[in-house]
Amino acid sequence: IEDSQFHQETIRLKNAGVDLSKTIICFFGTFGVTYDFSTVLSAAKILQEQNNQTFQFVFCGDGEKFQEVKEQSRNVQNVILLGWVGKETLITLSRYASIGLANYVLNAPQSVSNKPVEYLAFGLPILSSLEGEMQKFIENFEVGYQYKAGNSDSFLNALKSFGSNPTVHEQMRKNALNLYKQCFESSKVSYDFFCHIEKVVKIFNKI
């Protein structure tokens, strides 16, 4: 986007309560039944109780769980709900964000999800609860961290890993963007493409 548009969107984010000086964990997408927001909100509450001012959670989107999340986050000051936003807002927020959230429920049906690709496109390391192929994908390509679905302590430990070594985090950002450019930029993200990635991961594991 143009610099003037970026500036306008930055002001809009600030007016909505987004603190650009903090480590921003963002979620982009539909608030569907396969996403687990309760664990994330529990972790956010723990951070608030600990007076941890480092992190802020910013959720963009709408869906059947939106009202539930809105109620659960009512008194959680480090959580911002922006609702459904345009691509300009997403692009601007992604430039300030540090982490993309792939917060799935335990035993979610997804094996490899397309949501992480959205984060890779923005150069965002991924914090994910998906096991199996997605976990291998994240670990083998070093583009994020894994946590146990439904476990707020595991979530917090993974989250703090991002902040424990800024050099590693910056490398993950580079890895994320490079992986997107090499594998996804000129192609339509589809199930077949992810099948290819799964095969790559399996071959990698045999080496």
Short mmCIF file of N, CA and C in Angstrom, two decimals, residues 48-190:
data_model
loop_
_atom_site.label_atom_id
_atom_site.label_comp_id
_atom_site.label_asym_id
_atom_site.label_seq_id
_atom_site.Cartn_x
_atom_site.Cartn_y
_atom_site.Cartn_z
N GLN A 48 -1.86 -10.59 32.16
CA GLN A 48 -2.39 -9.37 32.77
C GLN A 48 -2.24 -9.43 34.29
N GLU A 49 -2.54 -10.58 34.87
CA GLU A 49 -2.42 -10.74 36.33
C GLU A 49 -0.96 -10.61 36.77
N GLN A 50 -0.04 -11.02 35.92
CA GLN A 50 1.38 -10.90 36.21
C GLN A 50 1.92 -9.52 35.91
N ASN A 51 1.05 -8.65 35.45
CA ASN A 51 1.43 -7.29 35.05
C ASN A 51 2.49 -7.30 33.96
N ASN A 52 2.39 -8.29 33.09
CA ASN A 52 3.30 -8.39 31.95
C ASN A 52 2.80 -7.46 30.85
N GLN A 53 3.61 -6.47 30.54
CA GLN A 53 3.21 -5.45 29.58
C GLN A 53 3.83 -5.67 28.20
N THR A 54 4.45 -6.82 28.00
CA THR A 54 5.20 -7.07 26.77
C THR A 54 4.31 -7.35 25.58
N PHE A 55 3.25 -8.15 25.80
CA PHE A 55 2.47 -8.68 24.69
C PHE A 55 1.09 -8.03 24.56
N GLN A 56 0.62 -7.98 23.32
CA GLN A 56 -0.76 -7.59 23.05
C GLN A 56 -1.31 -8.50 21.96
N PHE A 57 -2.54 -8.96 22.16
CA PHE A 57 -3.21 -9.86 21.22
C PHE A 57 -4.21 -9.05 20.39
N VAL A 58 -4.09 -9.13 19.08
CA VAL A 58 -4.99 -8.38 18.20
C VAL A 58 -5.67 -9.37 17.26
N PHE A 59 -7.00 -9.45 17.37
CA PHE A 59 -7.79 -10.39 16.57
C PHE A 59 -8.57 -9.64 15.49
N CYS A 60 -8.41 -10.08 14.26
CA CYS A 60 -9.14 -9.49 13.14
C CYS A 60 -10.03 -10.56 12.52
N GLY A 61 -11.31 -10.24 12.35
CA GLY A 61 -12.22 -11.19 11.72
C GLY A 61 -13.58 -11.20 12.39
N ASP A 62 -14.38 -12.16 11.98
CA ASP A 62 -15.74 -12.30 12.50
C ASP A 62 -16.12 -13.77 12.36
N GLY A 63 -17.30 -14.12 12.86
CA GLY A 63 -17.72 -15.51 12.76
C GLY A 63 -18.54 -15.93 13.96
N GLU A 64 -18.88 -17.21 13.97
CA GLU A 64 -19.82 -17.71 14.98
C GLU A 64 -19.29 -17.63 16.40
N LYS A 65 -17.97 -17.59 16.59
CA LYS A 65 -17.40 -17.49 17.94
C LYS A 65 -17.08 -16.06 18.35
N PHE A 66 -17.37 -15.11 17.49
CA PHE A 66 -16.94 -13.74 17.77
C PHE A 66 -17.56 -13.19 19.05
N GLN A 67 -18.86 -13.34 19.22
CA GLN A 67 -19.52 -12.81 20.41
C GLN A 67 -19.01 -13.49 21.67
N GLU A 68 -18.76 -14.78 21.58
CA GLU A 68 -18.21 -15.51 22.72
C GLU A 68 -16.84 -14.96 23.11
N VAL A 69 -16.01 -14.73 22.11
CA VAL A 69 -14.68 -14.17 22.37
C VAL A 69 -14.79 -12.76 22.92
N LYS A 70 -15.73 -12.01 22.40
CA LYS A 70 -15.94 -10.64 22.87
C LYS A 70 -16.31 -10.63 24.35
N GLU A 71 -17.17 -11.54 24.76
CA GLU A 71 -17.57 -11.63 26.17
C GLU A 71 -16.39 -12.06 27.03
N GLN A 72 -15.66 -13.07 26.60
CA GLN A 72 -14.55 -13.61 27.38
C GLN A 72 -13.41 -12.60 27.53
N SER A 73 -13.28 -11.70 26.58
CA SER A 73 -12.17 -10.75 26.61
C SER A 73 -12.57 -9.37 27.14
N ARG A 74 -13.76 -9.27 27.68
CA ARG A 74 -14.31 -7.97 28.06
C ARG A 74 -13.38 -7.21 29.02
N ASN A 75 -12.81 -7.89 29.99
CA ASN A 75 -11.95 -7.23 30.98
C ASN A 75 -10.48 -7.58 30.82
N VAL A 76 -10.14 -8.07 29.65
CA VAL A 76 -8.75 -8.43 29.38
C VAL A 76 -8.13 -7.30 28.55
N GLN A 77 -7.32 -6.50 29.20
CA GLN A 77 -6.86 -5.26 28.58
C GLN A 77 -5.81 -5.47 27.48
N ASN A 78 -5.17 -6.63 27.47
CA ASN A 78 -4.14 -6.86 26.44
C ASN A 78 -4.69 -7.58 25.22
N VAL A 79 -6.02 -7.59 25.08
CA VAL A 79 -6.67 -8.18 23.92
C VAL A 79 -7.48 -7.11 23.19
N ILE A 80 -7.26 -7.00 21.89
CA ILE A 80 -7.97 -6.03 21.06
C ILE A 80 -8.73 -6.78 19.97
N LEU A 81 -10.03 -6.54 19.86
CA LEU A 81 -10.84 -7.13 18.79
C LEU A 81 -11.15 -6.04 17.76
N LEU A 82 -10.66 -6.21 16.57
CA LEU A 82 -10.88 -5.21 15.52
C LEU A 82 -12.09 -5.53 14.66
N GLY A 83 -12.60 -6.78 14.78
CA GLY A 83 -13.69 -7.17 13.90
C GLY A 83 -13.17 -7.41 12.49
N TRP A 84 -14.08 -7.36 11.52
CA TRP A 84 -13.69 -7.60 10.13
C TRP A 84 -13.05 -6.34 9.56
N VAL A 85 -11.85 -6.46 9.01
CA VAL A 85 -11.12 -5.30 8.49
C VAL A 85 -10.71 -5.54 7.04
N GLY A 86 -10.34 -4.47 6.38
CA GLY A 86 -9.92 -4.56 4.98
C GLY A 86 -8.47 -4.97 4.84
N LYS A 87 -8.06 -5.24 3.61
CA LYS A 87 -6.70 -5.72 3.37
C LYS A 87 -5.65 -4.67 3.74
N GLU A 88 -6.01 -3.39 3.63
CA GLU A 88 -5.04 -2.35 3.97
C GLU A 88 -4.71 -2.40 5.46
N THR A 89 -5.74 -2.66 6.27
CA THR A 89 -5.52 -2.76 7.71
C THR A 89 -4.68 -3.98 8.04
N LEU A 90 -4.96 -5.10 7.37
CA LEU A 90 -4.19 -6.32 7.61
C LEU A 90 -2.73 -6.14 7.23
N ILE A 91 -2.49 -5.51 6.09
CA ILE A 91 -1.12 -5.27 5.65
C ILE A 91 -0.38 -4.39 6.64
N THR A 92 -1.05 -3.34 7.10
CA THR A 92 -0.42 -2.42 8.05
C THR A 92 -0.15 -3.11 9.38
N LEU A 93 -1.13 -3.83 9.88
CA LEU A 93 -0.95 -4.53 11.16
C LEU A 93 0.16 -5.56 11.06
N SER A 94 0.24 -6.25 9.94
CA SER A 94 1.26 -7.29 9.78
C SER A 94 2.67 -6.72 9.85
N ARG A 95 2.83 -5.47 9.47
CA ARG A 95 4.16 -4.85 9.51
C ARG A 95 4.58 -4.54 10.94
N TYR A 96 3.60 -4.39 11.82
CA TYR A 96 3.91 -4.13 13.22
C TYR A 96 3.90 -5.41 14.07
N ALA A 97 3.20 -6.43 13.60
CA ALA A 97 3.04 -7.66 14.39
C ALA A 97 4.33 -8.47 14.42
N SER A 98 4.44 -9.33 15.42
CA SER A 98 5.60 -10.19 15.58
C SER A 98 5.29 -11.66 15.36
N ILE A 99 4.02 -12.04 15.57
CA ILE A 99 3.64 -13.46 15.58
C ILE A 99 2.26 -13.62 14.95
N GLY A 100 2.09 -14.67 14.14
CA GLY A 100 0.78 -15.05 13.61
C GLY A 100 0.24 -16.24 14.38
N LEU A 101 -1.01 -16.18 14.75
CA LEU A 101 -1.60 -17.19 15.64
C LEU A 101 -2.44 -18.21 14.86
N ALA A 102 -2.07 -19.49 15.01
CA ALA A 102 -2.84 -20.60 14.43
C ALA A 102 -3.35 -21.44 15.60
N ASN A 103 -4.39 -20.96 16.23
CA ASN A 103 -4.88 -21.49 17.50
C ASN A 103 -6.06 -22.45 17.30
N TYR A 104 -5.75 -23.69 17.03
CA TYR A 104 -6.78 -24.68 16.75
C TYR A 104 -7.14 -25.48 18.00
N VAL A 105 -8.37 -26.00 18.00
CA VAL A 105 -8.83 -26.82 19.12
C VAL A 105 -8.12 -28.17 19.10
N LEU A 106 -8.16 -28.86 20.23
CA LEU A 106 -7.58 -30.19 20.33
C LEU A 106 -8.30 -31.12 19.35
N ASN A 107 -7.52 -31.90 18.62
CA ASN A 107 -8.05 -32.84 17.63
C ASN A 107 -8.78 -32.14 16.48
N ALA A 108 -8.35 -30.96 16.15
CA ALA A 108 -8.92 -30.26 14.99
C ALA A 108 -8.70 -31.10 13.74
N PRO A 109 -9.64 -31.08 12.81
CA PRO A 109 -9.55 -31.94 11.63
C PRO A 109 -8.45 -31.56 10.65
N GLN A 110 -7.95 -30.33 10.75
CA GLN A 110 -6.92 -29.90 9.81
C GLN A 110 -5.61 -30.64 10.07
N SER A 111 -4.98 -31.08 9.01
CA SER A 111 -3.65 -31.67 9.11
C SER A 111 -2.61 -30.60 8.79
N VAL A 112 -2.79 -29.97 7.65
CA VAL A 112 -1.98 -28.82 7.26
C VAL A 112 -2.96 -27.74 6.84
N SER A 113 -2.85 -26.59 7.48
CA SER A 113 -3.84 -25.53 7.25
C SER A 113 -3.28 -24.46 6.33
N ASN A 114 -4.18 -23.76 5.64
CA ASN A 114 -3.73 -22.67 4.78
C ASN A 114 -3.50 -21.37 5.54
N LYS A 115 -3.98 -21.29 6.79
CA LYS A 115 -3.81 -20.05 7.56
C LYS A 115 -2.34 -19.69 7.74
N PRO A 116 -1.46 -20.64 8.10
CA PRO A 116 -0.05 -20.26 8.24
C PRO A 116 0.54 -19.64 6.98
N VAL A 117 0.05 -20.01 5.82
CA VAL A 117 0.57 -19.42 4.59
C VAL A 117 0.29 -17.92 4.56
N GLU A 118 -0.85 -17.52 5.07
CA GLU A 118 -1.17 -16.10 5.14
C GLU A 118 -0.14 -15.36 5.98
N TYR A 119 0.25 -15.98 7.10
CA TYR A 119 1.25 -15.36 7.96
C TYR A 119 2.63 -15.36 7.31
N LEU A 120 2.96 -16.47 6.63
CA LEU A 120 4.24 -16.53 5.93
C LEU A 120 4.36 -15.41 4.91
N ALA A 121 3.26 -15.11 4.24
CA ALA A 121 3.25 -14.05 3.22
C ALA A 121 3.61 -12.69 3.81
N PHE A 122 3.30 -12.52 5.09
CA PHE A 122 3.61 -11.27 5.78
C PHE A 122 4.94 -11.35 6.52
N GLY A 123 5.64 -12.48 6.40
CA GLY A 123 6.90 -12.65 7.11
C GLY A 123 6.72 -12.81 8.60
N LEU A 124 5.61 -13.42 9.01
CA LEU A 124 5.32 -13.59 10.43
C LEU A 124 5.59 -15.02 10.88
N PRO A 125 6.42 -15.21 11.90
CA PRO A 125 6.56 -16.53 12.50
C PRO A 125 5.23 -16.99 13.07
N ILE A 126 5.05 -18.30 13.17
CA ILE A 126 3.75 -18.87 13.52
C ILE A 126 3.77 -19.51 14.91
N LEU A 127 2.73 -19.25 15.68
CA LEU A 127 2.51 -19.94 16.95
C LEU A 127 1.30 -20.84 16.75
N SER A 128 1.52 -22.16 16.72
CA SER A 128 0.48 -23.09 16.27
C SER A 128 0.24 -24.21 17.27
N SER A 129 -1.00 -24.69 17.29
CA SER A 129 -1.37 -25.84 18.14
C SER A 129 -1.63 -27.10 17.31
N LEU A 130 -1.51 -26.99 15.99
CA LEU A 130 -1.74 -28.17 15.15
C LEU A 130 -0.57 -29.13 15.25
N GLU A 131 -0.89 -30.41 15.45
CA GLU A 131 0.16 -31.42 15.53
C GLU A 131 0.34 -32.09 14.16
N GLY A 132 1.11 -33.16 14.12
CA GLY A 132 1.29 -33.90 12.87
C GLY A 132 2.10 -33.14 11.86
N GLU A 133 1.61 -33.11 10.64
CA GLU A 133 2.37 -32.53 9.53
C GLU A 133 2.64 -31.05 9.71
N MET A 134 1.68 -30.32 10.28
CA MET A 134 1.90 -28.89 10.47
C MET A 134 3.01 -28.63 11.48
N GLN A 135 3.06 -29.43 12.53
CA GLN A 135 4.12 -29.28 13.52
C GLN A 135 5.49 -29.52 12.88
N LYS A 136 5.58 -30.58 12.04
CA LYS A 136 6.83 -30.87 11.35
C LYS A 136 7.20 -29.74 10.39
N PHE A 137 6.20 -29.22 9.73
CA PHE A 137 6.39 -28.11 8.79
C PHE A 137 7.03 -26.92 9.50
N ILE A 138 6.47 -26.55 10.65
CA ILE A 138 6.96 -25.39 11.40
C ILE A 138 8.36 -25.64 11.94
N GLU A 139 8.57 -26.82 12.50
CA GLU A 139 9.86 -27.13 13.10
C GLU A 139 10.97 -27.29 12.06
N ASN A 140 10.68 -28.02 10.98
CA ASN A 140 11.71 -28.29 9.98
C ASN A 140 12.15 -27.06 9.21
N PHE A 141 11.22 -26.16 8.97
CA PHE A 141 11.56 -24.94 8.24
C PHE A 141 11.85 -23.76 9.18
N GLU A 142 11.76 -24.02 10.49
CA GLU A 142 12.09 -23.02 11.51
C GLU A 142 11.35 -21.70 11.29
N VAL A 143 10.03 -21.82 11.26
CA VAL A 143 9.19 -20.63 11.04
C VAL A 143 8.22 -20.40 12.21
N GLY A 144 8.54 -20.93 13.39
CA GLY A 144 7.66 -20.69 14.52
C GLY A 144 7.83 -21.69 15.63
N TYR A 145 6.83 -21.72 16.53
CA TYR A 145 6.83 -22.61 17.68
C TYR A 145 5.48 -23.31 17.81
N GLN A 146 5.51 -24.41 18.49
CA GLN A 146 4.34 -25.26 18.72
C GLN A 146 3.93 -25.19 20.18
N TYR A 147 2.61 -25.27 20.45
CA TYR A 147 2.12 -25.42 21.82
C TYR A 147 1.01 -26.47 21.84
N LYS A 148 0.73 -26.99 23.01
CA LYS A 148 -0.29 -28.02 23.16
C LYS A 148 -1.68 -27.38 23.17
N ALA A 149 -2.54 -27.85 22.29
CA ALA A 149 -3.90 -27.31 22.22
C ALA A 149 -4.60 -27.45 23.56
N GLY A 150 -5.26 -26.37 23.97
CA GLY A 150 -6.01 -26.40 25.22
C GLY A 150 -5.19 -26.19 26.46
N ASN A 151 -3.89 -25.94 26.31
CA ASN A 151 -2.99 -25.80 27.46
C ASN A 151 -2.39 -24.40 27.49
N SER A 152 -2.90 -23.56 28.39
CA SER A 152 -2.45 -22.17 28.44
C SER A 152 -1.01 -22.04 28.90
N ASP A 153 -0.54 -22.97 29.78
CA ASP A 153 0.85 -22.92 30.22
C ASP A 153 1.79 -23.22 29.05
N SER A 154 1.43 -24.21 28.25
CA SER A 154 2.22 -24.54 27.07
C SER A 154 2.23 -23.37 26.09
N PHE A 155 1.09 -22.71 25.94
CA PHE A 155 0.98 -21.54 25.08
C PHE A 155 1.93 -20.44 25.55
N LEU A 156 1.92 -20.17 26.85
CA LEU A 156 2.77 -19.11 27.40
C LEU A 156 4.25 -19.43 27.24
N ASN A 157 4.59 -20.68 27.46
CA ASN A 157 6.00 -21.08 27.30
C ASN A 157 6.46 -20.87 25.86
N ALA A 158 5.61 -21.26 24.91
CA ALA A 158 5.95 -21.07 23.50
C ALA A 158 6.02 -19.59 23.16
N LEU A 159 5.09 -18.82 23.68
CA LEU A 159 5.05 -17.38 23.41
C LEU A 159 6.32 -16.70 23.92
N LYS A 160 6.73 -17.07 25.13
CA LYS A 160 7.91 -16.44 25.71
C LYS A 160 9.19 -16.86 24.99
N SER A 161 9.13 -18.01 24.30
CA SER A 161 10.29 -18.44 23.52
C SER A 161 10.61 -17.44 22.41
N PHE A 162 9.55 -16.81 21.88
CA PHE A 162 9.76 -15.82 20.83
C PHE A 162 10.57 -14.63 21.34
N GLY A 163 10.30 -14.24 22.59
CA GLY A 163 10.96 -13.06 23.14
C GLY A 163 12.30 -13.34 23.79
N SER A 164 12.60 -14.62 23.99
CA SER A 164 13.83 -14.96 24.71
C SER A 164 15.09 -14.77 23.88
N ASN A 165 14.93 -14.81 22.56
CA ASN A 165 16.09 -14.65 21.68
C ASN A 165 15.70 -13.86 20.44
N PRO A 166 15.87 -12.54 20.48
CA PRO A 166 15.48 -11.69 19.34
C PRO A 166 16.15 -12.08 18.03
N THR A 167 17.38 -12.59 18.11
CA THR A 167 18.11 -12.98 16.90
C THR A 167 17.42 -14.15 16.21
N VAL A 168 17.00 -15.13 17.02
CA VAL A 168 16.29 -16.30 16.49
C VAL A 168 14.95 -15.87 15.89
N HIS A 169 14.27 -14.97 16.58
CA HIS A 169 12.97 -14.50 16.09
C HIS A 169 13.12 -13.78 14.75
N GLU A 170 14.15 -12.96 14.64
CA GLU A 170 14.37 -12.24 13.38
C GLU A 170 14.69 -13.22 12.26
N GLN A 171 15.44 -14.28 12.57
CA GLN A 171 15.74 -15.28 11.57
C GLN A 171 14.48 -16.02 11.14
N MET A 172 13.59 -16.27 12.10
CA MET A 172 12.31 -16.91 11.77
C MET A 172 11.49 -16.04 10.83
N ARG A 173 11.53 -14.75 11.02
CA ARG A 173 10.82 -13.83 10.13
C ARG A 173 11.36 -13.95 8.70
N LYS A 174 12.68 -14.00 8.60
CA LYS A 174 13.30 -14.15 7.29
C LYS A 174 12.96 -15.51 6.67
N ASN A 175 12.99 -16.55 7.52
CA ASN A 175 12.65 -17.89 7.04
C ASN A 175 11.23 -17.93 6.51
N ALA A 176 10.32 -17.28 7.25
CA ALA A 176 8.91 -17.27 6.87
C ALA A 176 8.71 -16.63 5.50
N LEU A 177 9.29 -15.46 5.32
CA LEU A 177 9.12 -14.74 4.06
C LEU A 177 9.81 -15.47 2.90
N ASN A 178 10.98 -16.00 3.17
CA ASN A 178 11.70 -16.74 2.12
C ASN A 178 10.94 -17.99 1.71
N LEU A 179 10.38 -18.68 2.69
CA LEU A 179 9.62 -19.89 2.39
C LEU A 179 8.39 -19.56 1.55
N TYR A 180 7.73 -18.47 1.88
CA TYR A 180 6.56 -18.05 1.10
C TYR A 180 6.97 -17.73 -0.34
N LYS A 181 8.03 -16.97 -0.48
CA LYS A 181 8.46 -16.58 -1.83
C LYS A 181 8.87 -17.78 -2.66
N GLN A 182 9.53 -18.73 -2.03
CA GLN A 182 10.03 -19.90 -2.75
C GLN A 182 8.92 -20.89 -3.12
N CYS A 183 7.91 -20.98 -2.24
CA CYS A 183 6.93 -22.06 -2.41
C CYS A 183 5.51 -21.61 -2.75
N PHE A 184 5.16 -20.37 -2.40
CA PHE A 184 3.76 -19.99 -2.48
C PHE A 184 3.45 -18.74 -3.28
N GLU A 185 4.41 -17.89 -3.48
CA GLU A 185 4.13 -16.55 -4.01
C GLU A 185 3.43 -16.58 -5.37
N SER A 186 3.90 -17.39 -6.29
CA SER A 186 3.36 -17.39 -7.65
C SER A 186 2.34 -18.49 -7.89
N SER A 187 1.93 -19.15 -6.83
CA SER A 187 1.02 -20.28 -6.98
C SER A 187 -0.25 -20.07 -6.17
N LYS A 188 -1.29 -20.69 -6.62
CA LYS A 188 -2.53 -20.67 -5.86
C LYS A 188 -2.39 -21.63 -4.69
N VAL A 189 -2.66 -21.12 -3.47
CA VAL A 189 -2.56 -21.97 -2.30
C VAL A 189 -3.73 -22.95 -2.31
N SER A 190 -3.41 -24.21 -2.40
CA SER A 190 -4.44 -25.22 -2.52
C SER A 190 -4.06 -26.47 -1.78
#
